[in-house]
GROMACS .gro file of N, CA and C in nm:
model
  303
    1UNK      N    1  -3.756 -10.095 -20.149
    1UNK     CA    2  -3.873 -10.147 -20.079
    1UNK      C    3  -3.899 -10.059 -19.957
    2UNK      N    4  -4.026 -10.080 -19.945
    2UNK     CA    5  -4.092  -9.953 -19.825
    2UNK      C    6  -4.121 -10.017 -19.723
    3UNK      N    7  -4.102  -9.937 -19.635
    3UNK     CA    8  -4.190  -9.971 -19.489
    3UNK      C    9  -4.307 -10.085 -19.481
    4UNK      N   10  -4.396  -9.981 -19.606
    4UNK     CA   11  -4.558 -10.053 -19.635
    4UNK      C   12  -4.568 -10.161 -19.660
    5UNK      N   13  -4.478 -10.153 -19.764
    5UNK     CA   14  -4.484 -10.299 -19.814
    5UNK      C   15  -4.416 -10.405 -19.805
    6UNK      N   16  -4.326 -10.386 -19.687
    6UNK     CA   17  -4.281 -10.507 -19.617
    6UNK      C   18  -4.392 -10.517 -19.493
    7UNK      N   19  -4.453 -10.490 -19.486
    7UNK     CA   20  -4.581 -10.487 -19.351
    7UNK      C   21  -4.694 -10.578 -19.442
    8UNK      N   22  -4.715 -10.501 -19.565
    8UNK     CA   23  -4.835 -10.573 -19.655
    8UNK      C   24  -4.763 -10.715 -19.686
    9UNK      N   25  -4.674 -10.744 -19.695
    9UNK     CA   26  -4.559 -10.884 -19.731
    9UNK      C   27  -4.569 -10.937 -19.604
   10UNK      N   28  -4.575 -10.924 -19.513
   10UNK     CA   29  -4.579 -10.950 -19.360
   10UNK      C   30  -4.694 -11.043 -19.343
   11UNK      N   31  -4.819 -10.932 -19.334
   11UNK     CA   32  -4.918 -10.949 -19.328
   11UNK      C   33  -4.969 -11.064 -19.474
   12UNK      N   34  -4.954 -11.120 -19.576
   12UNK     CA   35  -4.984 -11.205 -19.676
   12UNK      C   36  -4.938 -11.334 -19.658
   13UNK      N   37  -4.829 -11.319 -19.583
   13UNK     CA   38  -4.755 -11.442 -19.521
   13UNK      C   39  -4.719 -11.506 -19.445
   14UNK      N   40  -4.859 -11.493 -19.380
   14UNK     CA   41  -4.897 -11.594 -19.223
   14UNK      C   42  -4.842 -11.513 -19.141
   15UNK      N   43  -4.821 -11.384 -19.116
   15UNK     CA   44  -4.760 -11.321 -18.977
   15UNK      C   45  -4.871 -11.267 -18.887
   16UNK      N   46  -4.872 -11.285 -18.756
   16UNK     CA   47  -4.942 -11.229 -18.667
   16UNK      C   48  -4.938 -11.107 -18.647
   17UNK      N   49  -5.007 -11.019 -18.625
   17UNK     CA   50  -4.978 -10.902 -18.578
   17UNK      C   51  -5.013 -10.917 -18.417
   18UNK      N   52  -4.896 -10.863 -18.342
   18UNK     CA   53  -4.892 -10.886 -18.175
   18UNK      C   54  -4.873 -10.737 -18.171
   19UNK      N   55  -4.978 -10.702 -18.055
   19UNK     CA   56  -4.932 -10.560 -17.991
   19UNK      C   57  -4.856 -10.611 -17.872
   20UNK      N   58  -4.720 -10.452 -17.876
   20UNK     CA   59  -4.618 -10.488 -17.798
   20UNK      C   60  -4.697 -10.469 -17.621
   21UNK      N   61  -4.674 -10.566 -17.497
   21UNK     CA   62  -4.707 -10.536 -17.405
   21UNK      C   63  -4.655 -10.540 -17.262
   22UNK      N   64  -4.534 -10.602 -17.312
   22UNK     CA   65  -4.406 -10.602 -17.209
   22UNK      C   66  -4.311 -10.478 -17.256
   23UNK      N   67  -4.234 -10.491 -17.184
   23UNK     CA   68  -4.073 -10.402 -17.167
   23UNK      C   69  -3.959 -10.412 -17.256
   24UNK      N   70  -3.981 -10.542 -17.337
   24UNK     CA   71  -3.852 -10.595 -17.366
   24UNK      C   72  -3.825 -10.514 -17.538
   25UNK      N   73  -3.936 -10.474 -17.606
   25UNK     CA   74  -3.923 -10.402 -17.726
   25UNK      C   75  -3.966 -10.283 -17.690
   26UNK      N   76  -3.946 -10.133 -17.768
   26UNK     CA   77  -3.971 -10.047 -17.766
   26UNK      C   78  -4.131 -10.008 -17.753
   27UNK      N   79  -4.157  -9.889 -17.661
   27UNK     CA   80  -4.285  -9.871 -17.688
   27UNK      C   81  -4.373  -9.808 -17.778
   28UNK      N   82  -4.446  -9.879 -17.803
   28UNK     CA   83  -4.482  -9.822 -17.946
   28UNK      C   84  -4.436  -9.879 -18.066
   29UNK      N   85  -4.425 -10.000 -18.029
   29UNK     CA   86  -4.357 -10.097 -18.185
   29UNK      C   87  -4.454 -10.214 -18.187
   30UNK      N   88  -4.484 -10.296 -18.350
   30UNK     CA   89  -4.557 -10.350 -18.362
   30UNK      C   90  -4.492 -10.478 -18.407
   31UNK      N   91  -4.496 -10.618 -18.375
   31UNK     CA   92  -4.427 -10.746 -18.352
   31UNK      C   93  -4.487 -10.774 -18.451
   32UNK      N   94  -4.449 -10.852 -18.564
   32UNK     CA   95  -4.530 -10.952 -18.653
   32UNK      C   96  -4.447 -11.095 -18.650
   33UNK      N   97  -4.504 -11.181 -18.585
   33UNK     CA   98  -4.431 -11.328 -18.558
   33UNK      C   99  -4.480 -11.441 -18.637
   34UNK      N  100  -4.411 -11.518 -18.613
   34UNK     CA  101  -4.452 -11.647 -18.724
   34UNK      C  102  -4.392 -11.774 -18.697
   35UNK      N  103  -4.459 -11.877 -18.663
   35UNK     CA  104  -4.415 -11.970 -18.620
   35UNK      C  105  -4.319 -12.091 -18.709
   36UNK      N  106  -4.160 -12.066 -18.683
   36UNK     CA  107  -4.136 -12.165 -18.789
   36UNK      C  108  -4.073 -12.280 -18.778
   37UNK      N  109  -4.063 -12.353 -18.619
   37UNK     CA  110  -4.057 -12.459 -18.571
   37UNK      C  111  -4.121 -12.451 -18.399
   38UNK      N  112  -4.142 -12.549 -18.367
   38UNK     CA  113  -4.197 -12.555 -18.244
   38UNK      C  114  -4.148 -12.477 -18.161
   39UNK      N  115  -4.196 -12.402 -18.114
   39UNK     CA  116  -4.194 -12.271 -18.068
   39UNK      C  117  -4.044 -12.152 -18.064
   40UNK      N  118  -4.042 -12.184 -18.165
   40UNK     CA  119  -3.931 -12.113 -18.273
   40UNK      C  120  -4.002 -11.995 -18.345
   41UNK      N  121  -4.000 -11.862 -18.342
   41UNK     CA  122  -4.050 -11.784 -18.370
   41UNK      C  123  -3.987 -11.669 -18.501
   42UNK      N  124  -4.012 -11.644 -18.623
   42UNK     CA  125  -3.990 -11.542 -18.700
   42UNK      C  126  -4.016 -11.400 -18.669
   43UNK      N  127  -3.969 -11.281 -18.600
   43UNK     CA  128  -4.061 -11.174 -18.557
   43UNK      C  129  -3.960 -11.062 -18.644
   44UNK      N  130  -4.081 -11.005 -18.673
   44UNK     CA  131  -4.037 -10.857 -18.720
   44UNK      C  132  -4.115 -10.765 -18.665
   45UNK      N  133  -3.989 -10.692 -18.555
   45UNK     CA  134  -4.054 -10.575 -18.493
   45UNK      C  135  -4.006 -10.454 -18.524
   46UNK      N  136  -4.140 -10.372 -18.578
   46UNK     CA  137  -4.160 -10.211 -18.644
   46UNK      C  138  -4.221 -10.141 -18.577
   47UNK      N  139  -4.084 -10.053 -18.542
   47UNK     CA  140  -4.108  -9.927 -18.440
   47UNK      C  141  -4.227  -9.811 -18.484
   48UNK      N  142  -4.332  -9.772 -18.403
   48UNK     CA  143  -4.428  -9.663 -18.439
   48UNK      C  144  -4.418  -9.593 -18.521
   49UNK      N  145  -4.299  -9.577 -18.618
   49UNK     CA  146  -4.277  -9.456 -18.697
   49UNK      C  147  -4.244  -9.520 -18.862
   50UNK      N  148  -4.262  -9.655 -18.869
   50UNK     CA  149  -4.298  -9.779 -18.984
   50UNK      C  150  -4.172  -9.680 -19.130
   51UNK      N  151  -4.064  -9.664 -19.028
   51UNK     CA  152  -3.911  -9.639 -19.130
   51UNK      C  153  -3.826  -9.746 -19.106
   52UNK      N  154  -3.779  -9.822 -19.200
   52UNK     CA  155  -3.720  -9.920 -19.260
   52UNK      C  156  -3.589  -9.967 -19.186
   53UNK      N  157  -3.578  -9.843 -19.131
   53UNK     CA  158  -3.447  -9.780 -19.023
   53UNK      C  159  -3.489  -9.825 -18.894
   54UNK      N  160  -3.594  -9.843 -18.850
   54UNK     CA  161  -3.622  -9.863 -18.736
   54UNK      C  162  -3.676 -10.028 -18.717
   55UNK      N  163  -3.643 -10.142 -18.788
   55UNK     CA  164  -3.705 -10.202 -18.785
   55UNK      C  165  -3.560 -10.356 -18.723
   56UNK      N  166  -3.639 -10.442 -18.687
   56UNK     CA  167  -3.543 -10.503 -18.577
   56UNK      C  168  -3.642 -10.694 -18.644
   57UNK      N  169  -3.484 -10.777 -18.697
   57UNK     CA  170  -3.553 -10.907 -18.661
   57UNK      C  171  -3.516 -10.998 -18.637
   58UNK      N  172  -3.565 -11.124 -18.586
   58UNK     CA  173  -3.530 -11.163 -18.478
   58UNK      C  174  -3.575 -11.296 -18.495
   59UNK      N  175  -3.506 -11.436 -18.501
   59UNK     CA  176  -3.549 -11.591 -18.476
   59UNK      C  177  -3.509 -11.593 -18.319
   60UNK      N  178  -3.635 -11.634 -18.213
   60UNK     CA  179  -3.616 -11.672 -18.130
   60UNK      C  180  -3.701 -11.768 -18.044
   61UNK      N  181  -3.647 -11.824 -17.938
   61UNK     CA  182  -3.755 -11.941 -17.875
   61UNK      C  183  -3.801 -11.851 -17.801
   62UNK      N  184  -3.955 -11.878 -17.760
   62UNK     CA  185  -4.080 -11.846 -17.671
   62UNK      C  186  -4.104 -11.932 -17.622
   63UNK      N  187  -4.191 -11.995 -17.489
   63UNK     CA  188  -4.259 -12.047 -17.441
   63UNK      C  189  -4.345 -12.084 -17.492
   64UNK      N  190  -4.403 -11.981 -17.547
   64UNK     CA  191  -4.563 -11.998 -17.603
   64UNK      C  192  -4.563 -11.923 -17.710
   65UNK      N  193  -4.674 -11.896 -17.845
   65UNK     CA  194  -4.694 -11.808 -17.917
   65UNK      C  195  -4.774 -11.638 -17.816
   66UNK      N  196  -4.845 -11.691 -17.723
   66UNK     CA  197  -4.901 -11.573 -17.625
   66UNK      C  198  -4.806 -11.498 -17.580
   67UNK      N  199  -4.709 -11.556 -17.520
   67UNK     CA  200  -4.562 -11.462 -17.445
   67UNK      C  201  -4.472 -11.399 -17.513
   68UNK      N  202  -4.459 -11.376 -17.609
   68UNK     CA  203  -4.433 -11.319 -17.727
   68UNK      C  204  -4.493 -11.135 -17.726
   69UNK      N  205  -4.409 -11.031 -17.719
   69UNK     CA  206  -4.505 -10.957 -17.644
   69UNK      C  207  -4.488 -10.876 -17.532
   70UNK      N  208  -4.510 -10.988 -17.455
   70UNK     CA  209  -4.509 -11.007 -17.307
   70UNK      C  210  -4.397 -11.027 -17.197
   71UNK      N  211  -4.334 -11.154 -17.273
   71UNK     CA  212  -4.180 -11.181 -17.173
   71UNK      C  213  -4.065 -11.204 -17.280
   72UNK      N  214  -3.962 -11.188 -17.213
   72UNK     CA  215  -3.866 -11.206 -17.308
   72UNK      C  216  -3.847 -11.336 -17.358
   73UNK      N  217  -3.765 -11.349 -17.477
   73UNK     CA  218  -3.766 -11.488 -17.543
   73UNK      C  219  -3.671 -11.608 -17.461
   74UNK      N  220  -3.665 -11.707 -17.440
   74UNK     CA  221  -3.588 -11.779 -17.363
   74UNK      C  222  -3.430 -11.827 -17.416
   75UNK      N  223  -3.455 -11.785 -17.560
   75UNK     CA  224  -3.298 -11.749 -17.646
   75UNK      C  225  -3.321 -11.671 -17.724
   76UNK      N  226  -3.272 -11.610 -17.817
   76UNK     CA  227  -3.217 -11.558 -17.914
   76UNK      C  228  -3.112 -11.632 -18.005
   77UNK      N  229  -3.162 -11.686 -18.145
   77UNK     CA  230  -3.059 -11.742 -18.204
   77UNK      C  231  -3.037 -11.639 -18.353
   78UNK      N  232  -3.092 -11.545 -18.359
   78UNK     CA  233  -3.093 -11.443 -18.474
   78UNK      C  234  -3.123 -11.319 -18.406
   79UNK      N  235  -3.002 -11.199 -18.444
   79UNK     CA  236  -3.112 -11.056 -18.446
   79UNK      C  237  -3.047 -11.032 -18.568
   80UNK      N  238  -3.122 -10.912 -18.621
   80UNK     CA  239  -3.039 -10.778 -18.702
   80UNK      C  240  -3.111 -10.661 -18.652
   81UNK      N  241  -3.098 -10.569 -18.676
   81UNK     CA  242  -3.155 -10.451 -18.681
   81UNK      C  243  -3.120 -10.385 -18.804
   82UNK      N  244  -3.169 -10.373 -18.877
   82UNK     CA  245  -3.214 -10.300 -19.012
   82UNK      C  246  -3.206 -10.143 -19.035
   83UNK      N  247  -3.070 -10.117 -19.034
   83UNK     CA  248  -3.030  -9.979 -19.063
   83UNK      C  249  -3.032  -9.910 -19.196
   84UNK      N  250  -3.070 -10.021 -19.334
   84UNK     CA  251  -3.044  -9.963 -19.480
   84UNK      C  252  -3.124 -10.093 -19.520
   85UNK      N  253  -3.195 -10.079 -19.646
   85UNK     CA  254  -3.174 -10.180 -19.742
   85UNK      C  255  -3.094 -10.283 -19.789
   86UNK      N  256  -2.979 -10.250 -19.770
   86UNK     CA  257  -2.912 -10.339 -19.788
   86UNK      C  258  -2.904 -10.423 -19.678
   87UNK      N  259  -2.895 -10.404 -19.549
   87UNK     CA  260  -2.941 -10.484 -19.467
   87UNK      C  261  -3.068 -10.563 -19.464
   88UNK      N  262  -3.189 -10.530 -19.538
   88UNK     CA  263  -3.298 -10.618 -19.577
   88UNK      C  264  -3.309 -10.724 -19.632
   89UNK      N  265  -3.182 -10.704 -19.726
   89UNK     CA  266  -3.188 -10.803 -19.842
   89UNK      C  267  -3.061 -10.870 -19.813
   90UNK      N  268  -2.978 -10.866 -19.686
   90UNK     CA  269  -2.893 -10.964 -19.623
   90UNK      C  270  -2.979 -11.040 -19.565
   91UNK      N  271  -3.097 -10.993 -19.503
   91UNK     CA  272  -3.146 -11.075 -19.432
   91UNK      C  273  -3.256 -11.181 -19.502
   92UNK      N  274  -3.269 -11.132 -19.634
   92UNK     CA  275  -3.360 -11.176 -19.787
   92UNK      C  276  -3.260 -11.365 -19.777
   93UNK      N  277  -3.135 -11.299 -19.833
   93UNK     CA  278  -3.045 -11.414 -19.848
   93UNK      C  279  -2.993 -11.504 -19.740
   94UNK      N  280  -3.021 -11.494 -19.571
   94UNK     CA  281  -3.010 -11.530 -19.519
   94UNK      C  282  -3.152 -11.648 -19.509
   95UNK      N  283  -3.238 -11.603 -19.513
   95UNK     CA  284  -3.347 -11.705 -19.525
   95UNK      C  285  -3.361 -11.783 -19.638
   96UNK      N  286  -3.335 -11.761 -19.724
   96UNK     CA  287  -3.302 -11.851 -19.854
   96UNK      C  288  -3.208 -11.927 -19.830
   97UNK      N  289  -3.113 -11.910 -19.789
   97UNK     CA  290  -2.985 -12.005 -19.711
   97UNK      C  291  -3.041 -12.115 -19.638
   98UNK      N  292  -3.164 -12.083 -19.512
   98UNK     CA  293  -3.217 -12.158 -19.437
   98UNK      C  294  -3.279 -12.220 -19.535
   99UNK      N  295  -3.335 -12.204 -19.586
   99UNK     CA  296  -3.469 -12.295 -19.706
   99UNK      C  297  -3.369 -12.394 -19.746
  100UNK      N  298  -3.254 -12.372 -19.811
  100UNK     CA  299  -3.187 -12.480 -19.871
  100UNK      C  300  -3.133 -12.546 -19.830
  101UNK      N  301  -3.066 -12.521 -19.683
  101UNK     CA  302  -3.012 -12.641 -19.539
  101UNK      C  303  -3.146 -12.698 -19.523
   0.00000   0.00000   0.00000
């Protein structure tokens, strides 16, 4: 699986696209978030250069869906950072895990 088409998978499945505008992610990376409990956030952030290698994700609380972005999250209860495929599809089976709790 490609870059692309985890962005086109992104984008089909309710994700926002947020331009980055705080400090707290790299510059030049593009946030796609998703709300999946009260202000519990799904984000997948893809660094300017949209390699598979560079890509970082993340369940965390926000304030708001706006601050997202902007300020840092008020926890962190998930990262990975996505160094291989196979790390993609840990993180494939990790959400399927959640679906069934």
């Amino acid at each position: 699986m490609n870059s692309r088409n985890i962005i086109n998978r992104l984008k089909s499945g309710h994700f926002v696209e947020i331009n980055n505008k705080g400090s707290w992610f790299e510059d030049g990376s593009t946030i796609y978030a998703k709300e999946i409990k009260d202000n519990i956030f799904l984000l997948f952030i893809v660094l300017k250069d949209l390699q598979i290698e560079n890509m970082r994700v993340l369940i965390a609380h926000f304030e708001s869906f706006q601050s997202i972005g902007i300020r840092k999250p008020a926890q962190i209860m998930f990262y990975l950072s996505i160094k291989s495929k196979e790390d993609l599809h840990y993180f494939e089976k990790y959400l399927c895990q959640l679906k069934t709790n």
